[in-house]
Amino acid sequence: MTTHRIGPPPPAFNLPPVPGTRPHPLQAAALGALWAATRAGMLALLLVDRVGDTGVAGEVHTLYRRWYEQLVQGAFPLDDVTWQYPPGAALVFLSPGALPWLTYFQAFVALTLAADAVITLALARAGVHGAWLWVCGLPLMLHLPYARYDVQVTAVAVLALLAVRNRPLIGGALAGLGAMIKVWPLLTVLGTPRGPTTRAAWISAAASAAALLAVLSLTFTHSLDFLRQQGARGVQIESLGGTALQLARKAGWPGSVRYQYGAFEFVGPHVPSVARISLLLTVAAMCWLLLWRLRASRWTPATPFDAAFAAVLLFTVTSRVISPQYLIWLLGLAAVCLTSRHTTQRPVALLMLPAAALSALAYPVLYDDVLAGSPRGLLLMVVRNGLLLAAALLSSRRLWAATAGRAG
C-alpha cells in the first residue's frame, strides 16, 4: 500500500483524489435490483410487525410520535427519562410533518427509506464495494433499521466523510449537524490530514453545531434536558458490561434486570462499579485516539474513513449501552472505508456483516432468551460482543500500524 508522509502542507494542500471503483452499468443495475428487493422485504417485515402497533415498530408509533406532539408545541420533552438525544434530533422527529398526507408512521418510514437510498447512491458513486456492503448488510438487521432514526444519522455521517477530504467546509458542516443529532458523527472529522483541511473541517463543524444549537435553543424550551437522562443511564443487558453481569448471574450474582431509562438494564450489587469501569474504558479510548492523532504521520485518502470507523467501534464496545441499531452506524462507516482501495479496514469491515446478523438474532428474534439469560441468549451475546471487541482491537491496531507505527 502506498502512503504519503505529510510535512508542512503547501497553501493549496489537498490529498490527490483516488477514485473508487464505480459500478459498470450492469453492476449498477444489479445493485439497484438487489436494493429494491431487499428493501421490499424489510418493509414487508415492518408491516407484519406493525399489527397492533407493537414490537419493533412500536417505538415509532408511541415514543417518536409522542415526542413529535411535544416538539410541535415548541418544547423538548421535559422529565422524560426516554429522551436522551441532543437537540438536533428534533429535526428528525419533526420531519414526518413535512408529509402531511401520510400518517406519522408512514412518513417516518418513507423518509428513512429515502435516507437509505441516499446512502446507497453516495457510496455507489464513491466506490462500488462500499455500496455492496451497505446494500447487503442492512437487511441482515431485518426491519429494525426502518423503525429507528439511525439510518438518517448515518446518512449525514456518510455524506460528511465522503465530502471532508475534498470539500472540508461541507464535510465539517455535516459533521457538526450530525453531532447535534446523535453526537458520534463528529468523529468523521477525527482523521483529517493536518493543515488547512483539518482547520477548515473542524472550524466548520464547530460553527454548524453552535449555530444549530443556538437556533434550537431559541426555538424550543428545555433544549439541554437530555443530559440529565443520559447521565443516569445504567448498564444495558446488551453491552459488554451487561454480558459480564449476565455471566456473573449464572455464577450466583444476585442482580436482576429492570426496564428503566427506555431499556432493560441490570440492577443490583456492583452494577455502579461496572458502569464506572465502562466510563473509564471510554475515557481510555478517547486518550488512545488523541495519542494516535498526535503520533500519526502518514495519511492516505482512506485515513479519515479508517479513523472514524475505528473511533466509533471503540466508543461502541466501551459504552454502557450497545443497542442493536448501533450496527447501522458501523455498517455505514465500514461501507465508506471500502470505497477506497487504500483502506486498512477491509477485514474489519467484513466482520460487521456477522455482527449485524447476530444483533438481529439478539433483537428482535431471540430477545426473550437474552432477557432471561438463557444458555442460548447468553451464548449469542458473548459471541456478538466478542466479535465487536475483536473488531475494535483489530481496527485500532491496523490504523496505528498504517499511520502512526514505524514505516516499513
mmCIF file of C-alpha atoms in Angstrom:
data_model
loop_
_atom_site.group_PDB
_atom_site.id
_atom_site.type_symbol
_atom_site.label_atom_id
_atom_site.label_comp_id
_atom_site.label_asym_id
_atom_site.label_seq_id
_atom_site.Cartn_x
_atom_site.Cartn_y
_atom_site.Cartn_z
ATOM 1 C CA MET A 1 0.000 0.000 0.000
ATOM 2 C CA THR A 2 1.404 3.393 -0.986
ATOM 3 C CA THR A 3 1.307 6.045 1.719
ATOM 4 C CA HIS A 4 2.386 9.680 1.824
ATOM 5 C CA ARG A 5 4.300 11.272 4.660
ATOM 6 C CA ILE A 6 2.741 14.623 5.407
ATOM 7 C CA GLY A 7 5.061 17.505 6.183
ATOM 8 C CA PRO A 8 4.207 21.182 6.270
ATOM 9 C CA PRO A 9 1.418 21.490 3.708
ATOM 10 C CA PRO A 10 1.567 23.842 0.749
ATOM 11 C CA PRO A 11 -1.047 26.602 0.681
ATOM 12 C CA ALA A 12 -3.443 24.713 -1.540
ATOM 13 C CA PHE A 13 -2.847 21.327 0.127
ATOM 14 C CA ASN A 14 -5.177 18.514 -0.745
ATOM 15 C CA LEU A 15 -4.566 14.809 -0.974
ATOM 16 C CA PRO A 16 -4.622 13.578 -4.573
ATOM 17 C CA PRO A 17 -8.017 12.203 -5.483
ATOM 18 C CA VAL A 18 -8.127 8.436 -5.612
ATOM 19 C CA PRO A 19 -11.403 7.437 -7.200
ATOM 20 C CA GLY A 20 -13.165 4.306 -6.068
ATOM 21 C CA THR A 21 -14.315 1.632 -8.420
ATOM 22 C CA ARG A 22 -17.597 2.935 -9.776
ATOM 23 C CA PRO A 23 -20.083 0.330 -10.938
ATOM 24 C CA HIS A 24 -20.389 -0.783 -14.522
ATOM 25 C CA PRO A 25 -23.937 -0.126 -15.823
ATOM 26 C CA LEU A 26 -24.814 -3.812 -15.485
ATOM 27 C CA GLN A 27 -23.385 -3.916 -11.986
ATOM 28 C CA ALA A 28 -25.266 -0.740 -11.108
ATOM 29 C CA ALA A 29 -28.478 -2.349 -12.354
ATOM 30 C CA ALA A 30 -27.794 -5.452 -10.247
ATOM 31 C CA LEU A 31 -27.069 -3.277 -7.205
ATOM 32 C CA GLY A 32 -30.297 -1.333 -7.737
ATOM 33 C CA ALA A 33 -32.323 -4.507 -8.179
ATOM 34 C CA LEU A 34 -30.882 -6.019 -5.006
ATOM 35 C CA TRP A 35 -31.559 -2.806 -3.096
ATOM 36 C CA ALA A 36 -35.180 -2.783 -4.269
ATOM 37 C CA ALA A 37 -35.729 -6.464 -3.460
ATOM 38 C CA THR A 38 -34.153 -6.386 -0.020
ATOM 39 C CA ARG A 39 -35.852 -3.150 0.970
ATOM 40 C CA ALA A 40 -39.223 -4.515 -0.131
ATOM 41 C CA GLY A 41 -38.597 -7.467 2.166
ATOM 42 C CA MET A 42 -37.659 -5.178 5.058
ATOM 43 C CA LEU A 43 -40.824 -3.120 4.524
ATOM 44 C CA ALA A 44 -42.935 -6.281 4.406
ATOM 45 C CA LEU A 45 -41.496 -7.402 7.750
ATOM 46 C CA LEU A 46 -42.199 -3.971 9.188
ATOM 47 C CA LEU A 47 -45.826 -4.083 8.049
ATOM 48 C CA VAL A 48 -46.306 -7.512 9.625
ATOM 49 C CA ASP A 49 -44.667 -6.295 12.836
ATOM 50 C CA ARG A 50 -46.874 -3.209 12.848
ATOM 51 C CA VAL A 51 -50.014 -5.229 13.594
ATOM 52 C CA GLY A 52 -51.216 -3.913 16.921
ATOM 53 C CA ASP A 53 -48.582 -1.159 16.809
ATOM 54 C CA THR A 54 -46.255 -3.216 18.982
ATOM 55 C CA GLY A 55 -42.906 -4.919 18.546
ATOM 56 C CA VAL A 56 -40.092 -3.189 16.682
ATOM 57 C CA ALA A 57 -42.470 -0.720 15.050
ATOM 58 C CA GLY A 58 -43.968 0.331 18.359
ATOM 59 C CA GLU A 59 -41.180 2.815 19.072
ATOM 60 C CA VAL A 60 -42.170 4.945 16.080
ATOM 61 C CA HIS A 61 -45.894 4.674 16.865
ATOM 62 C CA THR A 62 -45.656 5.546 20.534
ATOM 63 C CA LEU A 63 -42.352 7.134 21.524
ATOM 64 C CA TYR A 64 -41.432 9.070 18.376
ATOM 65 C CA ARG A 65 -44.974 10.273 17.830
ATOM 66 C CA ARG A 66 -45.258 11.394 21.451
ATOM 67 C CA TRP A 67 -42.049 13.382 21.091
ATOM 68 C CA TYR A 68 -43.333 14.850 17.824
ATOM 69 C CA GLU A 69 -46.501 16.089 19.536
ATOM 70 C CA GLN A 70 -44.423 17.741 22.258
ATOM 71 C CA LEU A 71 -41.924 19.249 19.857
ATOM 72 C CA VAL A 72 -44.559 20.885 17.675
ATOM 73 C CA GLN A 73 -45.633 22.740 20.818
ATOM 74 C CA GLY A 74 -42.168 24.314 20.996
ATOM 75 C CA ALA A 75 -40.724 22.297 23.887
ATOM 76 C CA PHE A 76 -38.352 19.402 24.205
ATOM 77 C CA PRO A 77 -39.614 16.509 26.337
ATOM 78 C CA LEU A 78 -39.285 17.536 29.982
ATOM 79 C CA ASP A 79 -38.555 14.990 32.727
ATOM 80 C CA ASP A 80 -38.902 12.208 30.157
ATOM 81 C CA VAL A 81 -36.328 9.531 31.001
ATOM 82 C CA THR A 82 -36.501 8.166 27.458
ATOM 83 C CA TRP A 83 -35.403 11.475 25.888
ATOM 84 C CA GLN A 84 -31.616 11.089 25.773
ATOM 85 C CA TYR A 85 -30.709 12.738 22.476
ATOM 86 C CA PRO A 86 -29.029 16.033 21.557
ATOM 87 C CA PRO A 87 -31.438 18.785 20.489
ATOM 88 C CA GLY A 88 -30.724 18.294 16.781
ATOM 89 C CA ALA A 89 -32.623 15.012 16.961
ATOM 90 C CA ALA A 90 -35.774 17.122 16.965
ATOM 91 C CA LEU A 91 -35.237 17.756 13.256
ATOM 92 C CA VAL A 92 -35.590 14.035 12.533
ATOM 93 C CA PHE A 93 -38.623 13.512 14.752
ATOM 94 C CA LEU A 94 -40.349 16.566 13.296
ATOM 95 C CA SER A 95 -39.535 15.699 9.666
ATOM 96 C CA PRO A 96 -42.562 13.393 9.092
ATOM 97 C CA GLY A 97 -44.687 16.518 9.450
ATOM 98 C CA ALA A 98 -43.381 17.537 6.003
ATOM 99 C CA LEU A 99 -45.535 14.746 4.516
ATOM 100 C CA PRO A 100 -48.967 15.603 5.948
ATOM 101 C CA TRP A 101 -50.829 13.327 3.520
ATOM 102 C CA LEU A 102 -49.262 10.305 5.278
ATOM 103 C CA THR A 103 -49.620 9.065 8.825
ATOM 104 C CA TYR A 104 -46.696 9.738 11.131
ATOM 105 C CA PHE A 105 -45.559 6.126 10.855
ATOM 106 C CA GLN A 106 -45.820 6.066 7.056
ATOM 107 C CA ALA A 107 -43.983 9.378 6.703
ATOM 108 C CA PHE A 108 -41.203 8.314 9.066
ATOM 109 C CA VAL A 109 -40.622 5.062 7.190
ATOM 110 C CA ALA A 110 -40.732 6.844 3.819
ATOM 111 C CA LEU A 111 -38.089 9.327 4.932
ATOM 112 C CA THR A 112 -35.933 6.543 6.377
ATOM 113 C CA LEU A 113 -36.172 4.676 3.084
ATOM 114 C CA ALA A 114 -35.130 7.859 1.264
ATOM 115 C CA ALA A 115 -32.107 8.240 3.585
ATOM 116 C CA ASP A 116 -31.157 4.636 2.846
ATOM 117 C CA ALA A 117 -31.341 5.377 -0.888
ATOM 118 C CA VAL A 118 -29.146 8.477 -0.455
ATOM 119 C CA ILE A 119 -26.508 6.417 1.359
ATOM 120 C CA THR A 120 -26.577 3.773 -1.378
ATOM 121 C CA LEU A 121 -26.218 6.316 -4.180
ATOM 122 C CA ALA A 122 -23.422 8.201 -2.433
ATOM 123 C CA LEU A 123 -21.494 5.006 -1.773
ATOM 124 C CA ALA A 124 -22.006 3.746 -5.333
ATOM 125 C CA ARG A 125 -20.562 6.990 -6.710
ATOM 126 C CA ALA A 126 -17.571 6.796 -4.350
ATOM 127 C CA GLY A 127 -16.763 3.094 -4.693
ATOM 128 C CA VAL A 128 -18.960 0.148 -5.537
ATOM 129 C CA HIS A 129 -17.538 -2.212 -2.914
ATOM 130 C CA GLY A 130 -18.842 0.024 -0.167
ATOM 131 C CA ALA A 131 -22.270 0.172 -1.771
ATOM 132 C CA TRP A 132 -22.443 -3.617 -1.927
ATOM 133 C CA LEU A 133 -21.579 -3.910 1.765
ATOM 134 C CA TRP A 134 -24.322 -1.454 2.710
ATOM 135 C CA VAL A 135 -26.972 -2.935 0.425
ATOM 136 C CA CYS A 136 -26.251 -6.496 1.588
ATOM 137 C CA GLY A 137 -25.546 -5.662 5.230
ATOM 138 C CA LEU A 138 -28.549 -3.568 6.245
ATOM 139 C CA PRO A 139 -31.179 -6.302 5.561
ATOM 140 C CA LEU A 140 -29.294 -8.595 7.951
ATOM 141 C CA MET A 141 -30.851 -6.449 10.667
ATOM 142 C CA LEU A 142 -34.335 -7.316 9.366
ATOM 143 C CA HIS A 143 -36.822 -4.441 9.675
ATOM 144 C CA LEU A 144 -35.241 -2.705 12.678
ATOM 145 C CA PRO A 145 -33.401 -0.020 10.626
ATOM 146 C CA TYR A 146 -36.693 1.371 9.317
ATOM 147 C CA ALA A 147 -38.146 1.695 12.806
ATOM 148 C CA ARG A 148 -35.274 3.734 14.270
ATOM 149 C CA TYR A 149 -33.793 7.085 13.288
ATOM 150 C CA ASP A 150 -30.222 5.824 12.955
ATOM 151 C CA VAL A 151 -30.357 5.470 9.161
ATOM 152 C CA GLN A 152 -30.910 9.236 8.893
ATOM 153 C CA VAL A 153 -27.999 9.909 11.257
ATOM 154 C CA THR A 154 -25.784 7.504 9.327
ATOM 155 C CA ALA A 155 -26.681 9.264 6.078
ATOM 156 C CA VAL A 156 -25.360 12.550 7.487
ATOM 157 C CA ALA A 157 -22.161 10.856 8.687
ATOM 158 C CA VAL A 158 -21.561 9.054 5.387
ATOM 159 C CA LEU A 159 -22.007 12.266 3.395
ATOM 160 C CA ALA A 160 -19.719 14.116 5.819
ATOM 161 C CA LEU A 161 -16.943 11.528 5.447
ATOM 162 C CA LEU A 162 -17.190 11.390 1.678
ATOM 163 C CA ALA A 163 -17.038 15.198 1.465
ATOM 164 C CA VAL A 164 -14.461 16.045 4.109
ATOM 165 C CA ARG A 165 -11.277 15.380 2.091
ATOM 166 C CA ASN A 166 -12.036 17.486 -0.984
ATOM 167 C CA ARG A 167 -14.691 19.789 0.493
ATOM 168 C CA PRO A 168 -13.716 20.146 4.162
ATOM 169 C CA LEU A 169 -16.095 23.039 4.815
ATOM 170 C CA ILE A 170 -19.085 20.973 3.661
ATOM 171 C CA GLY A 171 -17.839 17.815 5.365
ATOM 172 C CA GLY A 172 -17.244 19.670 8.607
ATOM 173 C CA ALA A 173 -20.645 21.359 8.491
ATOM 174 C CA LEU A 174 -22.340 17.985 8.030
ATOM 175 C CA ALA A 175 -20.285 16.507 10.877
ATOM 176 C CA GLY A 176 -21.389 19.330 13.173
ATOM 177 C CA LEU A 177 -25.015 18.833 12.132
ATOM 178 C CA GLY A 178 -24.715 15.096 12.776
ATOM 179 C CA ALA A 179 -23.149 15.712 16.179
ATOM 180 C CA MET A 180 -26.176 17.754 17.186
ATOM 181 C CA ILE A 181 -28.416 14.845 16.170
ATOM 182 C CA LYS A 182 -26.541 11.951 17.803
ATOM 183 C CA VAL A 183 -23.006 13.067 18.817
ATOM 184 C CA TRP A 184 -20.952 10.281 17.157
ATOM 185 C CA PRO A 185 -20.926 11.789 13.598
ATOM 186 C CA LEU A 186 -18.490 14.398 14.946
ATOM 187 C CA LEU A 187 -15.868 11.634 14.769
ATOM 188 C CA THR A 188 -15.971 11.854 10.980
ATOM 189 C CA VAL A 189 -13.503 14.776 11.173
ATOM 190 C CA LEU A 190 -11.101 12.972 13.511
ATOM 191 C CA GLY A 191 -8.802 11.673 10.787
ATOM 192 C CA THR A 192 -8.492 14.706 8.527
ATOM 193 C CA PRO A 193 -4.877 15.395 7.473
ATOM 194 C CA ARG A 194 -3.085 18.143 9.345
ATOM 195 C CA GLY A 195 -3.128 21.600 7.882
ATOM 196 C CA PRO A 196 -5.818 23.595 6.093
ATOM 197 C CA THR A 197 -8.077 20.563 5.634
ATOM 198 C CA THR A 198 -8.268 19.935 9.375
ATOM 199 C CA ARG A 199 -8.671 23.621 10.238
ATOM 200 C CA ALA A 200 -11.460 24.080 7.720
ATOM 201 C CA ALA A 201 -13.296 20.896 8.722
ATOM 202 C CA TRP A 202 -13.018 21.382 12.477
ATOM 203 C CA ILE A 203 -13.956 25.062 12.427
ATOM 204 C CA SER A 204 -16.877 24.337 10.110
ATOM 205 C CA ALA A 205 -18.054 21.500 12.375
ATOM 206 C CA ALA A 206 -17.901 23.697 15.473
ATOM 207 C CA ALA A 207 -19.652 26.575 13.706
ATOM 208 C CA SER A 208 -22.503 24.482 12.332
ATOM 209 C CA ALA A 209 -23.069 22.722 15.663
ATOM 210 C CA ALA A 210 -23.055 26.020 17.566
ATOM 211 C CA ALA A 211 -25.383 27.671 15.059
ATOM 212 C CA LEU A 212 -27.877 24.801 15.156
ATOM 213 C CA LEU A 213 -27.786 24.679 18.957
ATOM 214 C CA ALA A 214 -28.424 28.428 19.133
ATOM 215 C CA VAL A 215 -31.375 28.203 16.747
ATOM 216 C CA LEU A 216 -32.919 25.253 18.578
ATOM 217 C CA SER A 217 -32.361 26.855 21.982
ATOM 218 C CA LEU A 218 -34.191 29.978 20.808
ATOM 219 C CA THR A 219 -36.985 27.965 19.174
ATOM 220 C CA PHE A 220 -37.593 25.347 21.870
ATOM 221 C CA THR A 221 -37.502 25.238 25.648
ATOM 222 C CA HIS A 222 -35.578 22.650 27.726
ATOM 223 C CA SER A 223 -33.099 22.010 24.901
ATOM 224 C CA LEU A 224 -30.439 20.536 27.205
ATOM 225 C CA ASP A 225 -32.711 18.449 29.429
ATOM 226 C CA PHE A 226 -31.469 15.298 27.679
ATOM 227 C CA LEU A 227 -28.169 15.481 29.581
ATOM 228 C CA ARG A 228 -29.853 14.581 32.863
ATOM 229 C CA GLN A 229 -31.348 11.378 31.434
ATOM 230 C CA GLN A 230 -28.194 10.391 29.561
ATOM 231 C CA GLY A 231 -26.048 10.709 32.657
ATOM 232 C CA ALA A 232 -28.360 8.475 34.674
ATOM 233 C CA ARG A 233 -28.128 5.503 32.316
ATOM 234 C CA GLY A 234 -27.072 2.199 33.820
ATOM 235 C CA VAL A 235 -25.653 -0.985 32.290
ATOM 236 C CA GLN A 236 -27.800 -2.274 29.439
ATOM 237 C CA ILE A 237 -28.094 -6.037 29.097
ATOM 238 C CA GLU A 238 -26.669 -5.998 25.546
ATOM 239 C CA SER A 239 -23.457 -4.140 26.421
ATOM 240 C CA LEU A 240 -20.112 -5.759 27.191
ATOM 241 C CA GLY A 241 -20.615 -4.904 30.841
ATOM 242 C CA GLY A 242 -24.079 -6.422 30.650
ATOM 243 C CA THR A 243 -22.656 -9.645 29.257
ATOM 244 C CA ALA A 244 -20.169 -9.782 32.121
ATOM 245 C CA LEU A 245 -23.006 -9.294 34.624
ATOM 246 C CA GLN A 246 -25.095 -11.939 32.892
ATOM 247 C CA LEU A 247 -22.212 -14.394 33.257
ATOM 248 C CA ALA A 248 -21.866 -13.382 36.914
ATOM 249 C CA ARG A 249 -25.576 -14.018 37.332
ATOM 250 C CA LYS A 250 -25.047 -17.600 36.206
ATOM 251 C CA ALA A 251 -22.338 -17.909 38.849
ATOM 252 C CA GLY A 252 -24.675 -16.749 41.623
ATOM 253 C CA TRP A 253 -24.607 -12.949 41.476
ATOM 254 C CA PRO A 254 -27.982 -11.772 42.917
ATOM 255 C CA GLY A 255 -28.689 -8.927 40.467
ATOM 256 C CA SER A 256 -31.744 -8.667 38.228
ATOM 257 C CA VAL A 257 -32.966 -6.962 35.062
ATOM 258 C CA ARG A 258 -35.290 -3.953 35.167
ATOM 259 C CA TYR A 259 -36.801 -1.755 32.454
ATOM 260 C CA GLN A 260 -35.622 1.802 33.073
ATOM 261 C CA TYR A 261 -34.478 4.782 31.004
ATOM 262 C CA GLY A 262 -36.045 3.219 27.933
ATOM 263 C CA ALA A 263 -34.027 -0.017 28.054
ATOM 264 C CA PHE A 264 -33.553 -3.204 30.031
ATOM 265 C CA GLU A 265 -30.706 -2.647 32.483
ATOM 266 C CA PHE A 266 -29.118 -4.547 35.336
ATOM 267 C CA VAL A 267 -29.736 -3.535 38.926
ATOM 268 C CA GLY A 268 -28.044 -4.948 41.985
ATOM 269 C CA PRO A 269 -24.685 -5.060 43.756
ATOM 270 C CA HIS A 270 -21.624 -3.885 41.806
ATOM 271 C CA VAL A 271 -23.644 -2.550 38.856
ATOM 272 C CA PRO A 272 -22.474 1.051 39.523
ATOM 273 C CA SER A 273 -18.885 -0.231 39.544
ATOM 274 C CA VAL A 274 -19.359 -1.898 36.166
ATOM 275 C CA ALA A 275 -20.854 1.352 34.831
ATOM 276 C CA ARG A 276 -17.836 3.308 36.113
ATOM 277 C CA ILE A 277 -15.448 0.823 34.511
ATOM 278 C CA SER A 278 -17.261 1.301 31.199
ATOM 279 C CA LEU A 279 -16.858 5.069 31.512
ATOM 280 C CA LEU A 280 -13.168 4.689 32.349
ATOM 281 C CA LEU A 281 -12.703 2.495 29.288
ATOM 282 C CA THR A 282 -14.411 5.155 27.171
ATOM 283 C CA VAL A 283 -12.020 7.765 28.567
ATOM 284 C CA ALA A 284 -9.120 5.421 27.806
ATOM 285 C CA ALA A 285 -10.379 5.087 24.228
ATOM 286 C CA MET A 286 -10.510 8.884 23.946
ATOM 287 C CA CYS A 287 -6.923 9.127 25.205
ATOM 288 C CA TRP A 288 -5.755 6.500 22.717
ATOM 289 C CA LEU A 289 -7.425 8.357 19.853
ATOM 290 C CA LEU A 290 -5.786 11.611 20.980
ATOM 291 C CA LEU A 291 -2.410 9.871 21.123
ATOM 292 C CA TRP A 292 -2.992 8.404 17.670
ATOM 293 C CA ARG A 293 -3.836 11.847 16.321
ATOM 294 C CA LEU A 294 -0.647 13.298 17.775
ATOM 295 C CA ARG A 295 1.556 10.442 16.568
ATOM 296 C CA ALA A 296 0.042 9.894 13.113
ATOM 297 C CA SER A 297 2.481 10.940 10.401
ATOM 298 C CA ARG A 298 1.231 9.162 7.286
ATOM 299 C CA TRP A 299 -2.086 9.825 5.598
ATOM 300 C CA THR A 300 -3.765 8.145 2.677
ATOM 301 C CA PRO A 301 -7.096 9.117 1.119
ATOM 302 C CA ALA A 302 -8.701 6.433 3.330
ATOM 303 C CA THR A 303 -7.271 7.608 6.664
ATOM 304 C CA PRO A 304 -10.273 9.824 7.578
ATOM 305 C CA PHE A 305 -12.567 6.868 6.821
ATOM 306 C CA ASP A 306 -10.491 4.384 8.791
ATOM 307 C CA ALA A 307 -10.077 6.698 11.792
ATOM 308 C CA ALA A 308 -13.811 7.401 12.040
ATOM 309 C CA PHE A 309 -14.638 3.695 11.827
ATOM 310 C CA ALA A 310 -12.072 2.747 14.477
ATOM 311 C CA ALA A 311 -13.222 5.537 16.781
ATOM 312 C CA VAL A 312 -16.899 4.606 16.616
ATOM 313 C CA LEU A 313 -16.034 0.941 17.167
ATOM 314 C CA LEU A 314 -14.043 1.859 20.287
ATOM 315 C CA PHE A 315 -16.807 4.021 21.703
ATOM 316 C CA THR A 316 -19.390 1.354 20.923
ATOM 317 C CA VAL A 317 -17.659 -1.507 22.712
ATOM 318 C CA THR A 318 -16.812 0.613 25.788
ATOM 319 C CA SER A 319 -20.330 2.040 26.110
ATOM 320 C CA ARG A 320 -22.751 1.131 28.881
ATOM 321 C CA VAL A 321 -25.298 0.677 26.095
ATOM 322 C CA ILE A 322 -24.969 -1.285 22.851
ATOM 323 C CA SER A 323 -28.368 -1.082 21.231
ATOM 324 C CA PRO A 324 -28.793 -3.239 18.101
ATOM 325 C CA GLN A 325 -29.281 -0.148 15.918
ATOM 326 C CA TYR A 326 -25.667 0.854 16.643
ATOM 327 C CA LEU A 327 -24.734 -1.671 13.973
ATOM 328 C CA ILE A 328 -26.376 0.638 11.417
ATOM 329 C CA TRP A 329 -23.681 3.218 12.161
ATOM 330 C CA LEU A 330 -20.916 0.657 11.929
ATOM 331 C CA LEU A 331 -22.205 -0.754 8.645
ATOM 332 C CA GLY A 332 -22.322 2.744 7.150
ATOM 333 C CA LEU A 333 -18.780 3.626 8.253
ATOM 334 C CA ALA A 334 -17.450 0.227 7.173
ATOM 335 C CA ALA A 335 -19.016 0.781 3.759
ATOM 336 C CA VAL A 336 -17.292 4.165 3.431
ATOM 337 C CA CYS A 337 -13.944 2.505 4.201
ATOM 338 C CA LEU A 338 -14.487 0.052 1.361
ATOM 339 C CA THR A 339 -14.959 2.879 -1.149
ATOM 340 C CA SER A 340 -11.174 3.422 -1.060
ATOM 341 C CA ARG A 341 -8.555 0.947 -2.225
ATOM 342 C CA HIS A 342 -6.223 2.430 0.411
ATOM 343 C CA THR A 343 -8.294 1.367 3.415
ATOM 344 C CA THR A 344 -6.678 -0.670 6.178
ATOM 345 C CA GLN A 345 -10.069 -1.757 7.483
ATOM 346 C CA ARG A 346 -11.252 -4.272 4.887
ATOM 347 C CA PRO A 347 -11.207 -7.349 7.174
ATOM 348 C CA VAL A 348 -12.779 -5.360 9.997
ATOM 349 C CA ALA A 349 -15.493 -4.020 7.691
ATOM 350 C CA LEU A 350 -16.435 -7.546 6.677
ATOM 351 C CA LEU A 351 -16.787 -8.520 10.347
ATOM 352 C CA MET A 352 -19.710 -6.108 10.552
ATOM 353 C CA LEU A 353 -21.827 -8.478 8.463
ATOM 354 C CA PRO A 354 -21.933 -11.336 11.007
ATOM 355 C CA ALA A 355 -22.132 -8.751 13.813
ATOM 356 C CA ALA A 356 -25.258 -7.271 12.207
ATOM 357 C CA ALA A 357 -26.839 -10.705 11.745
ATOM 358 C CA LEU A 358 -26.108 -11.658 15.361
ATOM 359 C CA SER A 359 -27.583 -8.355 16.539
ATOM 360 C CA ALA A 360 -30.811 -9.137 14.691
ATOM 361 C CA LEU A 361 -30.904 -12.540 16.378
ATOM 362 C CA ALA A 362 -30.441 -10.838 19.748
ATOM 363 C CA TYR A 363 -33.221 -8.356 18.956
ATOM 364 C CA PRO A 364 -35.923 -8.987 17.980
ATOM 365 C CA VAL A 365 -35.675 -12.712 17.172
ATOM 366 C CA LEU A 366 -34.335 -14.162 20.443
ATOM 367 C CA TYR A 367 -34.783 -11.211 22.767
ATOM 368 C CA ASP A 368 -36.687 -13.242 25.360
ATOM 369 C CA ASP A 369 -33.637 -15.517 25.644
ATOM 370 C CA VAL A 370 -31.354 -12.511 26.010
ATOM 371 C CA LEU A 371 -33.573 -11.038 28.724
ATOM 372 C CA ALA A 372 -33.791 -14.308 30.611
ATOM 373 C CA GLY A 373 -30.082 -15.020 30.247
ATOM 374 C CA SER A 374 -30.811 -18.485 28.908
ATOM 375 C CA PRO A 375 -27.835 -20.504 27.627
ATOM 376 C CA ARG A 376 -28.816 -19.671 24.048
ATOM 377 C CA GLY A 377 -29.251 -15.952 24.775
ATOM 378 C CA LEU A 378 -26.029 -15.778 26.778
ATOM 379 C CA LEU A 379 -24.033 -17.553 24.067
ATOM 380 C CA LEU A 380 -25.465 -15.175 21.473
ATOM 381 C CA MET A 381 -24.394 -12.084 23.413
ATOM 382 C CA VAL A 382 -20.938 -13.492 24.205
ATOM 383 C CA VAL A 383 -20.313 -14.192 20.514
ATOM 384 C CA ARG A 384 -21.750 -10.876 19.270
ATOM 385 C CA ASN A 385 -19.937 -8.737 21.812
ATOM 386 C CA GLY A 386 -16.756 -10.767 21.494
ATOM 387 C CA LEU A 387 -16.872 -10.143 17.749
ATOM 388 C CA LEU A 388 -17.322 -6.386 18.256
ATOM 389 C CA LEU A 389 -14.488 -6.276 20.778
ATOM 390 C CA ALA A 390 -12.173 -8.177 18.439
ATOM 391 C CA ALA A 391 -13.165 -5.864 15.584
ATOM 392 C CA ALA A 392 -12.408 -2.755 17.669
ATOM 393 C CA LEU A 393 -8.985 -4.039 18.683
ATOM 394 C CA LEU A 394 -8.103 -5.161 15.156
ATOM 395 C CA SER A 395 -9.315 -1.866 13.692
ATOM 396 C CA SER A 396 -7.217 0.161 16.130
ATOM 397 C CA ARG A 397 -4.119 -1.946 15.546
ATOM 398 C CA ARG A 398 -4.371 -1.672 11.766
ATOM 399 C CA LEU A 399 -4.997 2.091 11.902
ATOM 400 C CA TRP A 400 -1.986 2.642 14.169
ATOM 401 C CA ALA A 401 0.332 0.410 12.130
ATOM 402 C CA ALA A 402 -0.554 2.167 8.875
ATOM 403 C CA THR A 403 -0.368 5.757 10.083
ATOM 404 C CA ALA A 404 1.498 6.065 13.381
ATOM 405 C CA GLY A 405 3.724 2.986 13.535
ATOM 406 C CA ARG A 406 7.211 2.778 12.111
ATOM 407 C CA ALA A 407 7.244 2.962 8.345
ATOM 408 C CA GLY A 408 8.383 -0.257 6.753
#
